[in-house]
């Protein structure tokens, strides 16, 4: 199987690694709008593999085999792909334009499946106007580690495509869960309002940053507290999902916390900008209310 991944950011590169470590996959095309972005995604994968080799968790030959399957470039290299997984920006018009270009100008294989890793946008709307149906294939960060893939059918997605994508997820060593199309699907519908609530709890002065995260880690056995998880996902993504939940449902229970919006406007997005609820400068992790 040959797989094209559109977008070489955190999710795109993690998804590319996930496919490259699967025996059934011979080539992964890791694509972005600039060659340097695609190369950057591959370099990130290489860095992670080097660490695993250094720790003795993977042998060099396996790491070389995995990285050798990944070819980088612009979307145009996906001509013979059997599956495309789009992990571009969470902007409807970008996703629609990207699939239209793939369908009209790039992909020559008529059986190629078009999947989107969107975290909350409508699969039906992404596919509107295309001859080819779209399916949701939603991975979780870090994609090589997290076991779940949400598989989402839009109104026009054939049942056969759903079954094929569930099979592919199993081949990747993941557990697929089929989800009906709805804003946020299952995980983000539950998880992101929880993170948003954590931000309200902080902004109301109920506990400090570390206190909130420690409470949820020790009180609920979550691997990360809501504020550090928000930083990890990216506070811009958290806000975008809250806004989709609110817009799609009109329900005020999904209103984004004003502090979240303010932080995003101030580019305090979490790990990716080096500061969010924690300051990650110099490889550290210090709660910003303790600085
Ligand atoms: N890529 C590849 N492997 C990674 C990785 C990455 N980015 N990050 C961690 N790992 C691997 C490590 O190499 C390690 O593997 P080994 O056990 O084989 O050595 C393993 O994961 C555990 O990592 P660590 O020991 O470094 O750290 P940890 O035990 O604290 O686990 C974690 C890290 C897996 C991220 C854990 O903290 C966790 O599960 N956090 C919650 C993550 C979560 O909720 N993700 C979902 C976010 S929501 C989302 O993604 C959807 C969306 O649409 C927004």
mmCIF file of N, CA and C in Angstrom, residues 162-212:
data_model
loop_
_atom_site.group_PDB
_atom_site.id
_atom_site.type_symbol
_atom_site.label_atom_id
_atom_site.label_comp_id
_atom_site.label_asym_id
_atom_site.label_seq_id
_atom_site.Cartn_x
_atom_site.Cartn_y
_atom_site.Cartn_z
ATOM 1 N N UNK A 162 -15.872 2.566 4.684
ATOM 2 C CA UNK A 162 -15.757 2.540 6.157
ATOM 3 C C UNK A 162 -15.077 1.241 6.581
ATOM 4 N N UNK A 163 -15.508 0.127 6.006
ATOM 5 C CA UNK A 163 -14.928 -1.177 6.391
ATOM 6 C C UNK A 163 -13.457 -1.239 6.008
ATOM 7 N N UNK A 164 -13.118 -0.711 4.810
ATOM 8 C CA UNK A 164 -11.718 -0.728 4.365
ATOM 9 C C UNK A 164 -10.836 0.073 5.326
ATOM 10 N N UNK A 165 -11.316 1.238 5.725
ATOM 11 C CA UNK A 165 -10.503 2.105 6.596
ATOM 12 C C UNK A 165 -10.380 1.485 7.996
ATOM 13 N N UNK A 166 -11.445 0.827 8.449
ATOM 14 C CA UNK A 166 -11.342 0.131 9.748
ATOM 15 C C UNK A 166 -10.282 -0.976 9.664
ATOM 16 N N UNK A 167 -10.267 -1.700 8.534
ATOM 17 C CA UNK A 167 -9.252 -2.756 8.326
ATOM 18 C C UNK A 167 -7.842 -2.180 8.336
ATOM 19 N N UNK A 168 -7.690 -1.039 7.652
ATOM 20 C CA UNK A 168 -6.361 -0.409 7.597
ATOM 21 C C UNK A 168 -5.926 -0.012 9.009
ATOM 22 N N UNK A 169 -6.851 0.537 9.788
ATOM 23 C CA UNK A 169 -6.513 0.933 11.169
ATOM 24 C C UNK A 169 -6.035 -0.288 11.962
ATOM 25 N N UNK A 170 -6.688 -1.413 11.763
ATOM 26 C CA UNK A 170 -6.278 -2.647 12.472
ATOM 27 C C UNK A 170 -4.877 -3.060 12.014
ATOM 28 N N UNK A 171 -4.622 -2.962 10.704
ATOM 29 C CA UNK A 171 -3.280 -3.305 10.197
ATOM 30 C C UNK A 171 -2.202 -2.411 10.816
ATOM 31 N N UNK A 172 -2.588 -1.192 11.174
ATOM 32 C CA UNK A 172 -1.632 -0.269 11.808
ATOM 33 C C UNK A 172 -1.431 -0.583 13.290
ATOM 34 N N UNK A 173 -2.184 -1.547 13.797
ATOM 35 C CA UNK A 173 -2.100 -1.885 15.223
ATOM 36 C C UNK A 173 -2.998 -1.014 16.084
ATOM 37 N N UNK A 174 -3.953 -0.307 15.437
ATOM 38 C CA UNK A 174 -4.857 0.581 16.175
ATOM 39 C C UNK A 174 -6.210 -0.090 16.383
ATOM 40 N N UNK A 175 -6.998 0.501 17.257
ATOM 41 C CA UNK A 175 -8.377 0.057 17.445
ATOM 42 C C UNK A 175 -9.301 1.100 16.819
ATOM 43 N N UNK A 176 -10.015 0.737 15.734
ATOM 44 C CA UNK A 176 -10.942 1.715 15.159
ATOM 45 C C UNK A 176 -12.257 1.755 15.933
ATOM 46 N N UNK A 177 -12.800 2.944 16.078
ATOM 47 C CA UNK A 177 -14.162 3.071 16.622
ATOM 48 C C UNK A 177 -14.958 3.856 15.590
ATOM 49 N N UNK A 178 -16.046 3.255 15.127
ATOM 50 C CA UNK A 178 -16.877 3.922 14.117
ATOM 51 C C UNK A 178 -17.771 4.944 14.799
ATOM 52 N N UNK A 179 -17.808 6.126 14.220
ATOM 53 C CA UNK A 179 -18.499 7.247 14.855
ATOM 54 C C UNK A 179 -19.391 7.916 13.819
ATOM 55 N N UNK A 180 -20.593 8.254 14.205
ATOM 56 C CA UNK A 180 -21.438 9.014 13.282
ATOM 57 C C UNK A 180 -20.967 10.452 13.232
ATOM 58 N N UNK A 181 -21.184 11.085 12.095
ATOM 59 C CA UNK A 181 -20.708 12.460 11.970
ATOM 60 C C UNK A 181 -21.444 13.377 12.954
ATOM 61 N N UNK A 182 -20.675 14.075 13.767
ATOM 62 C CA UNK A 182 -21.204 15.050 14.722
ATOM 63 C C UNK A 182 -20.020 15.886 15.165
ATOM 64 N N UNK A 183 -20.260 17.130 15.500
ATOM 65 C CA UNK A 183 -19.147 18.015 15.850
ATOM 66 C C UNK A 183 -18.293 17.399 16.961
ATOM 67 N N UNK A 184 -16.991 17.311 16.731
ATOM 68 C CA UNK A 184 -16.064 16.796 17.737
ATOM 69 C C UNK A 184 -16.036 15.280 17.814
ATOM 70 N N UNK A 185 -16.927 14.610 17.070
ATOM 71 C CA UNK A 185 -17.007 13.136 17.092
ATOM 72 C C UNK A 185 -17.199 12.669 18.540
ATOM 73 N N UNK A 186 -16.460 11.646 18.995
ATOM 74 C CA UNK A 186 -16.651 11.221 20.397
ATOM 75 C C UNK A 186 -15.602 11.882 21.310
ATOM 76 N N UNK A 187 -14.323 11.655 20.960
ATOM 77 C CA UNK A 187 -13.279 12.053 21.922
ATOM 78 C C UNK A 187 -13.259 13.564 22.143
ATOM 79 N N UNK A 188 -13.200 14.329 21.060
ATOM 80 C CA UNK A 188 -13.076 15.779 21.261
ATOM 81 C C UNK A 188 -14.340 16.413 21.816
ATOM 82 N N UNK A 189 -15.499 15.772 21.590
ATOM 83 C CA UNK A 189 -16.754 16.275 22.176
ATOM 84 C C UNK A 189 -16.680 16.213 23.707
ATOM 85 N N UNK A 190 -15.967 15.210 24.217
ATOM 86 C CA UNK A 190 -15.885 15.036 25.667
ATOM 87 C C UNK A 190 -14.613 15.691 26.220
ATOM 88 N N UNK A 191 -13.485 15.450 25.520
ATOM 89 C CA UNK A 191 -12.185 15.884 26.040
ATOM 90 C C UNK A 191 -12.011 17.406 26.023
ATOM 91 N N UNK A 192 -12.378 18.031 24.904
ATOM 92 C CA UNK A 192 -12.045 19.450 24.754
ATOM 93 C C UNK A 192 -12.879 20.330 25.701
ATOM 94 N N UNK A 193 -14.193 20.062 25.886
ATOM 95 C CA UNK A 193 -14.906 20.825 26.920
ATOM 96 C C UNK A 193 -14.310 20.610 28.322
ATOM 97 N N UNK A 194 -13.727 19.429 28.563
ATOM 98 C CA UNK A 194 -13.084 19.211 29.870
ATOM 99 C C UNK A 194 -11.855 20.120 30.024
ATOM 100 N N UNK A 195 -11.067 20.218 28.960
ATOM 101 C CA UNK A 195 -9.898 21.105 29.005
ATOM 102 C C UNK A 195 -10.361 22.558 29.193
ATOM 103 N N UNK A 196 -11.404 22.934 28.436
ATOM 104 C CA UNK A 196 -11.971 24.293 28.536
ATOM 105 C C UNK A 196 -12.435 24.567 29.965
ATOM 106 N N UNK A 197 -13.036 23.564 30.596
ATOM 107 C CA UNK A 197 -13.510 23.713 31.976
ATOM 108 C C UNK A 197 -12.319 23.882 32.926
ATOM 109 N N UNK A 198 -11.236 23.155 32.638
ATOM 110 C CA UNK A 198 -10.010 23.302 33.432
ATOM 111 C C UNK A 198 -9.511 24.746 33.363
ATOM 112 N N UNK A 199 -9.644 25.354 32.191
ATOM 113 C CA UNK A 199 -9.188 26.746 32.018
ATOM 114 C C UNK A 199 -10.111 27.699 32.788
ATOM 115 N N UNK A 200 -11.434 27.420 32.777
ATOM 116 C CA UNK A 200 -12.362 28.219 33.609
ATOM 117 C C UNK A 200 -11.983 28.090 35.097
ATOM 118 N N UNK A 201 -11.687 26.863 35.523
ATOM 119 C CA UNK A 201 -11.357 26.627 36.934
ATOM 120 C C UNK A 201 -10.129 27.462 37.315
ATOM 121 N N UNK A 202 -9.146 27.486 36.398
ATOM 122 C CA UNK A 202 -7.942 28.293 36.667
ATOM 123 C C UNK A 202 -8.289 29.777 36.670
ATOM 124 N N UNK A 203 -9.063 30.225 35.666
ATOM 125 C CA UNK A 203 -9.315 31.669 35.555
ATOM 126 C C UNK A 203 -10.220 32.165 36.686
ATOM 127 N N UNK A 204 -10.968 31.248 37.310
ATOM 128 C CA UNK A 204 -11.797 31.658 38.462
ATOM 129 C C UNK A 204 -11.006 31.608 39.767
ATOM 130 N N UNK A 205 -9.730 31.229 39.682
ATOM 131 C CA UNK A 205 -8.867 31.221 40.876
ATOM 132 C C UNK A 205 -9.154 30.078 41.835
ATOM 133 N N UNK A 206 -9.747 29.003 41.348
ATOM 134 C CA UNK A 206 -10.112 27.879 42.230
ATOM 135 C C UNK A 206 -8.872 27.080 42.632
ATOM 136 N N UNK A 207 -7.908 26.971 41.751
ATOM 137 C CA UNK A 207 -6.629 26.328 42.092
ATOM 138 C C UNK A 207 -5.588 26.859 41.122
ATOM 139 N N UNK A 208 -4.300 26.631 41.446
ATOM 140 C CA UNK A 208 -3.268 27.081 40.512
ATOM 141 C C UNK A 208 -3.067 26.021 39.416
ATOM 142 N N UNK A 209 -2.208 26.337 38.452
ATOM 143 C CA UNK A 209 -2.056 25.475 37.262
ATOM 144 C C UNK A 209 -1.636 24.059 37.664
ATOM 145 N N UNK A 210 -0.592 23.999 38.463
ATOM 146 C CA UNK A 210 -0.084 22.674 38.854
ATOM 147 C C UNK A 210 -1.125 21.920 39.681
ATOM 148 N N UNK A 211 -1.859 22.670 40.521
ATOM 149 C CA UNK A 211 -2.886 22.047 41.368
ATOM 150 C C UNK A 211 -3.978 21.401 40.528
ATOM 151 N N UNK A 212 -4.431 22.109 39.495
ATOM 152 C CA UNK A 212 -5.500 21.577 38.628
ATOM 153 C C UNK A 212 -5.000 20.317 37.914
#
